[in-house]
Short mmCIF file of C-alpha atoms and ligand atoms in Angstrom, two decimals:
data_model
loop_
_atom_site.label_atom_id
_atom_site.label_comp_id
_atom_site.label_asym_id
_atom_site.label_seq_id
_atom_site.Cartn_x
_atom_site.Cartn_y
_atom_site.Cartn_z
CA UNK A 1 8.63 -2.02 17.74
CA UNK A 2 7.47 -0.86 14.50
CA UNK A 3 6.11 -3.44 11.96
CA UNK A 4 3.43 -4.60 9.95
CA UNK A 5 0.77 -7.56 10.86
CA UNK A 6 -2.27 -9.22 8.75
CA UNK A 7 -5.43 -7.13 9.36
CA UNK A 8 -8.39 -8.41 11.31
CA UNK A 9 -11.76 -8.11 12.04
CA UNK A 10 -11.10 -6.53 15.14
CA UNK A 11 -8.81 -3.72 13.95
CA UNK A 12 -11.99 -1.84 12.49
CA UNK A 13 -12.54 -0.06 15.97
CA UNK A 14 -9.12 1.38 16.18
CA UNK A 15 -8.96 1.87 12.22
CA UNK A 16 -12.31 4.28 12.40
CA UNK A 17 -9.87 6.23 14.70
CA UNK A 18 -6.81 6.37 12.98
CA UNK A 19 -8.77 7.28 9.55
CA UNK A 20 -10.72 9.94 11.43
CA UNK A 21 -7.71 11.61 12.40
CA UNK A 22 -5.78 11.61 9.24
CA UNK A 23 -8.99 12.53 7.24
CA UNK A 24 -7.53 15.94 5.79
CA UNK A 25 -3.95 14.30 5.67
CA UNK A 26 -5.08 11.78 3.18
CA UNK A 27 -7.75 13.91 1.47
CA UNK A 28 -4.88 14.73 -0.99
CA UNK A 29 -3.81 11.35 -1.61
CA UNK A 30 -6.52 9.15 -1.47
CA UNK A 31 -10.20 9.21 -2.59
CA UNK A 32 -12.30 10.49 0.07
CA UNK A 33 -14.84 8.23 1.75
CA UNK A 34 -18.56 8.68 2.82
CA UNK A 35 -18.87 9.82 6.52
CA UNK A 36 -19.96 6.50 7.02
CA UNK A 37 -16.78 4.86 6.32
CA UNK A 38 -14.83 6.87 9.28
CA UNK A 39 -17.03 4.90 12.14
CA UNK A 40 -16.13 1.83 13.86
CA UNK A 41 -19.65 0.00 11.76
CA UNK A 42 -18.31 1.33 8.93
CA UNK A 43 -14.75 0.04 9.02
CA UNK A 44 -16.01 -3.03 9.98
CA UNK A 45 -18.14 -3.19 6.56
CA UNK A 46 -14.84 -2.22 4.91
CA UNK A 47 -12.70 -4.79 6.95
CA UNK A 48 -14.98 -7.30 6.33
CA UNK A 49 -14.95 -6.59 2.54
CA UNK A 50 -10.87 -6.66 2.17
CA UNK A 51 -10.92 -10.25 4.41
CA UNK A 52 -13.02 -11.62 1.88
CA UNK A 53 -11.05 -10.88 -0.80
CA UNK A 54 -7.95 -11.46 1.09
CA UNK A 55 -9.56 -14.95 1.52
CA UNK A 56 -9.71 -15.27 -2.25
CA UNK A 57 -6.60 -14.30 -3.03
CA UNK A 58 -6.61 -11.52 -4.63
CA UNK A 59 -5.14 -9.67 -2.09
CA UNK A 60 -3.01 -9.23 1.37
CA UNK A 61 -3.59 -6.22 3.91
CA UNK A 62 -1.91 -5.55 6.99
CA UNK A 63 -1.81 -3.44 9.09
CA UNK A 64 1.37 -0.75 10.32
CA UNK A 65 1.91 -0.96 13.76
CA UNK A 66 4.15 0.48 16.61
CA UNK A 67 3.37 -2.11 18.94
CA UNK A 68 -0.38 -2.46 19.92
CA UNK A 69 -0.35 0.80 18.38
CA UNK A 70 -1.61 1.13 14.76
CA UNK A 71 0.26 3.62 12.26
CA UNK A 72 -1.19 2.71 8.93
CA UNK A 73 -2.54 0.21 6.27
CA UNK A 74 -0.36 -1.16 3.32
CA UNK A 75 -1.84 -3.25 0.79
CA UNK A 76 -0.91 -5.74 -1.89
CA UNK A 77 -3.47 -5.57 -4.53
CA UNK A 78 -4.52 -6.86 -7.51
CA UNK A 79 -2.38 -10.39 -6.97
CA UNK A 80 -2.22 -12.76 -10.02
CA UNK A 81 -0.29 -15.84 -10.15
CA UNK A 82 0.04 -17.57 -13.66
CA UNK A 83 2.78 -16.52 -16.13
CA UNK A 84 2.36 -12.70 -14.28
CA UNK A 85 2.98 -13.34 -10.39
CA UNK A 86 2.71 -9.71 -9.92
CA UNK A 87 1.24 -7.35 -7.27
CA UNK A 88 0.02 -4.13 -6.55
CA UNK A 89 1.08 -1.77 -3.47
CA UNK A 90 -0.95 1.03 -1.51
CA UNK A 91 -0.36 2.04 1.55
CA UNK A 92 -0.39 5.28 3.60
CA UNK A 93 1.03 6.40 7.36
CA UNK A 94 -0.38 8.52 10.13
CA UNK A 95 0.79 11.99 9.54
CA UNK A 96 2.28 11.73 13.24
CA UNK A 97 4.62 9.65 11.57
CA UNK A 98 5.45 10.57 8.58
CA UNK A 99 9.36 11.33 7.57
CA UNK A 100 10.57 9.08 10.34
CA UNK A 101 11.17 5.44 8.00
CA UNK A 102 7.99 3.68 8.94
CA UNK A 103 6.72 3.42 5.28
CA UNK A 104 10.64 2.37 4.32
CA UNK A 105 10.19 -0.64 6.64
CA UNK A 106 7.25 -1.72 6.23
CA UNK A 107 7.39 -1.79 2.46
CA UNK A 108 10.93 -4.08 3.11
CA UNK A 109 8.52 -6.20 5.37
CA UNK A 110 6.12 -6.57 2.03
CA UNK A 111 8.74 -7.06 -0.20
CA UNK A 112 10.23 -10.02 2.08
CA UNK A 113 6.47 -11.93 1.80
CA UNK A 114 6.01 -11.38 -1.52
CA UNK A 115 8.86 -12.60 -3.25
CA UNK A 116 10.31 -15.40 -0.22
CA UNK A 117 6.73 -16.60 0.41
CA UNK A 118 4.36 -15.71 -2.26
CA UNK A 119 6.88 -16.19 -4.91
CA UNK A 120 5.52 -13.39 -6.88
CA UNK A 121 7.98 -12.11 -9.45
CA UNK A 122 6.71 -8.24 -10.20
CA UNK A 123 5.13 -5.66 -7.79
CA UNK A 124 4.23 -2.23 -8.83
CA UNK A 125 3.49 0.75 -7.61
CA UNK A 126 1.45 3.98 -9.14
CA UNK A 127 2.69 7.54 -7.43
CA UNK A 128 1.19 10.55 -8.17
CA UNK A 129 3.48 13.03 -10.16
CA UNK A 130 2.94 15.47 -7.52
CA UNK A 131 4.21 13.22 -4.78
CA UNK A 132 7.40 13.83 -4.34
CA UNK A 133 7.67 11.90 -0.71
CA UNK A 134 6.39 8.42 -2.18
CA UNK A 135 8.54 8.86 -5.32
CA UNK A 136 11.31 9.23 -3.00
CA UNK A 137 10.20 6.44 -0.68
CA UNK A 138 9.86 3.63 -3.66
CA UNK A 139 12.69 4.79 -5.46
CA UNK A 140 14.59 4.33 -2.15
CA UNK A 141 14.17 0.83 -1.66
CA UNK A 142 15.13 -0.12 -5.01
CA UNK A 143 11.67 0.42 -7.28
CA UNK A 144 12.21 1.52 -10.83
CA UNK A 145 10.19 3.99 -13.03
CA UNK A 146 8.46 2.19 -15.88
CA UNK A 147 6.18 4.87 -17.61
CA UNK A 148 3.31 7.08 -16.79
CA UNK A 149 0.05 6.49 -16.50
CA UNK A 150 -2.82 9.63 -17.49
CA UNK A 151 -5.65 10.28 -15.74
CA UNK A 152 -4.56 7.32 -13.23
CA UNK A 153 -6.83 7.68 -10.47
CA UNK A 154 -9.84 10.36 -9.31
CA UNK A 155 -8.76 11.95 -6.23
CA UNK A 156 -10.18 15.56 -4.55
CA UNK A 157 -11.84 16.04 -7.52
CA UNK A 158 -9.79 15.13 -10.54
CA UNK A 159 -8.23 12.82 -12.50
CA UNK A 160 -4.68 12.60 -11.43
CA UNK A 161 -1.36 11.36 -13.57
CA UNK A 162 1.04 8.56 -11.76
CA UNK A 163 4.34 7.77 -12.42
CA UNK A 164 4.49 3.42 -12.70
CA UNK A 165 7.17 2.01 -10.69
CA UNK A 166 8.25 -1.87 -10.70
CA UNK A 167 10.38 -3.72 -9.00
CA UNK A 168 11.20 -7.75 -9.84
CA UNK A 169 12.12 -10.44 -7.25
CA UNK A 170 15.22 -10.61 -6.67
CA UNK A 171 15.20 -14.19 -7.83
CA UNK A 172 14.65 -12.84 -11.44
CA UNK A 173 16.98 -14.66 -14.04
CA UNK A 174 14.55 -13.91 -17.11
CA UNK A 175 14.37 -17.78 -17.38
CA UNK A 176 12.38 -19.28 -14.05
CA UNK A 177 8.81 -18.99 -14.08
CA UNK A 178 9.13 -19.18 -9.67
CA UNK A 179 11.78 -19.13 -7.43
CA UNK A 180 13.85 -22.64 -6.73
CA UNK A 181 13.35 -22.24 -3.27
C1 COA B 1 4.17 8.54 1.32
C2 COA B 1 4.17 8.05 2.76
C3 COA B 1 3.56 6.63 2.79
C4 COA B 1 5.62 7.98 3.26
O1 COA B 1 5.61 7.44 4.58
P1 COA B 1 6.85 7.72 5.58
O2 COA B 1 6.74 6.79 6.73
O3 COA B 1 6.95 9.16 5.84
O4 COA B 1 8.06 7.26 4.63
P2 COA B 1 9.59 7.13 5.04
O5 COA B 1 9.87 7.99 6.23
O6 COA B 1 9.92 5.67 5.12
O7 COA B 1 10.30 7.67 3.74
C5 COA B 1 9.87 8.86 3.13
C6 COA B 1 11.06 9.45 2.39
O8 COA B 1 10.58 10.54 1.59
C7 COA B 1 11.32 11.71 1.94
N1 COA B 1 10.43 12.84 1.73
C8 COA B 1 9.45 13.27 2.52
N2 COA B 1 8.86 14.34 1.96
C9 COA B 1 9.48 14.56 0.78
C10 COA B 1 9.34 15.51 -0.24
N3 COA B 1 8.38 16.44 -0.21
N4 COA B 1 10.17 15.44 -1.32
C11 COA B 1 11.10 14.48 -1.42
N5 COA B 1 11.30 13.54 -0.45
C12 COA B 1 10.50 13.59 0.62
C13 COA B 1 11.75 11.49 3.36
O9 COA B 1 12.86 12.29 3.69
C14 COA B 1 12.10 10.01 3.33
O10 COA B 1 13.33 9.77 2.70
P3 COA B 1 14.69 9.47 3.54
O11 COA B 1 14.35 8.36 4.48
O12 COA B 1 15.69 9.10 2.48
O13 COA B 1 15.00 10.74 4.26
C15 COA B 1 3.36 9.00 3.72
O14 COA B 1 3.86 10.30 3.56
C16 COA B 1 1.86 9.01 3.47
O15 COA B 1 1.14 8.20 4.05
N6 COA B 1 1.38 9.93 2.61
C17 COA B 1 -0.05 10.06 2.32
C18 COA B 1 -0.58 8.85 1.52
C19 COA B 1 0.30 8.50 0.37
O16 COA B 1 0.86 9.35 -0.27
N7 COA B 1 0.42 7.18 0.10
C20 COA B 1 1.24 6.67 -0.99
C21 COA B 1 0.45 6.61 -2.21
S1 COA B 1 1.45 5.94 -3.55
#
């Protein structure tokens, strides 16, 4: 059964493995990490270093699985409550599994937490202009383009452009500052 579950500690093992094999897959997407960071010490620095700000709340991580199995990691970042209640996705799947609706449900997954339980009001996402498989996933499940941003991010070796996509809780009536739950 394919789904998503909060990381922990004791995913950095399996993690090590599942970033070591999708090293070159994500080498386009994402910035590259020292060697260091593809060993089961070094996921557990990295692990460790997410729960703490998880603990803070600044952010939630889980983890994709299929089963025990793990597929992926999807992120809300950046979380602020106050007058913003907005987020920030990443995530990213095992190229094994790409094209097959994994990212599709586990973003729905996200979506259900963030606006049902966290009450936040905006997420957002930032896709590279060259990546025509995330535009297509976010635009899928109901994200809307809100600008560009240049120079976004540094990945394999320059400074890439991403297309901003939003999408507000469905509980939006310009008017509540939270949902009436
Ligand atoms: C982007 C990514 C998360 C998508 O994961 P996934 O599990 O394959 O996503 P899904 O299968 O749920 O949906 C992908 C959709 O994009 C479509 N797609 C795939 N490649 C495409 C392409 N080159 N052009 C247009 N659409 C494309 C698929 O057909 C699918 O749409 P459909 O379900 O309507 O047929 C995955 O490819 C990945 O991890 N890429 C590397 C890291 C990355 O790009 N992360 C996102 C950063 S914003």
């Amino acid at each position: 059964m394919i789904g998503i579950r909060p990381l922990t500690a004791a995913d950095a093992p399996a993690l090590a493995g599942l970033y070591r094999e999708n090293r070159e897959h994500l080498r386009a997407w994402e910035p590259d990490e020292p060697d260091d960071f593809y060993t089961p010490e070094g996921q557990r620095a990295a692990v460790e270093t997410t729960l703490r700000e998880s603990r803070s709340g600044r952010l939630l991580a889980w983890l994709i699985v299929d089963g025990d199995r793990p597929l992926g990691r999807v992120n809300l970042n950046h979380i602020t409550m106050g007058p913003l209640r907005a987020g920030e996705i990443g995530l990213w799947v095992d190229q094994g599994h790409v094209g097959r609706g994994v990212a599709s449900r586990s973003l729905r997954s996200v979506l259900g937490i963030a606006f049902d339980e966290l009450g936040l009001h905006r997420l957002t996402a930032f896709v590279r202009t060259d990546n025509l498989a995330s535009q297509h996933l976010f635009e899928r499940i109901g994200f809307r383009r809100f600008g560009l941003s240049d120079g976004h991010v540094y990945v394999n070796g320059r400074w890439r452009d991403a297309i901003g996509y939003q999408c507000l809780a469905p509980w939006h009536d310009d008017v509540l500052l939270s949902p009436e739950f």
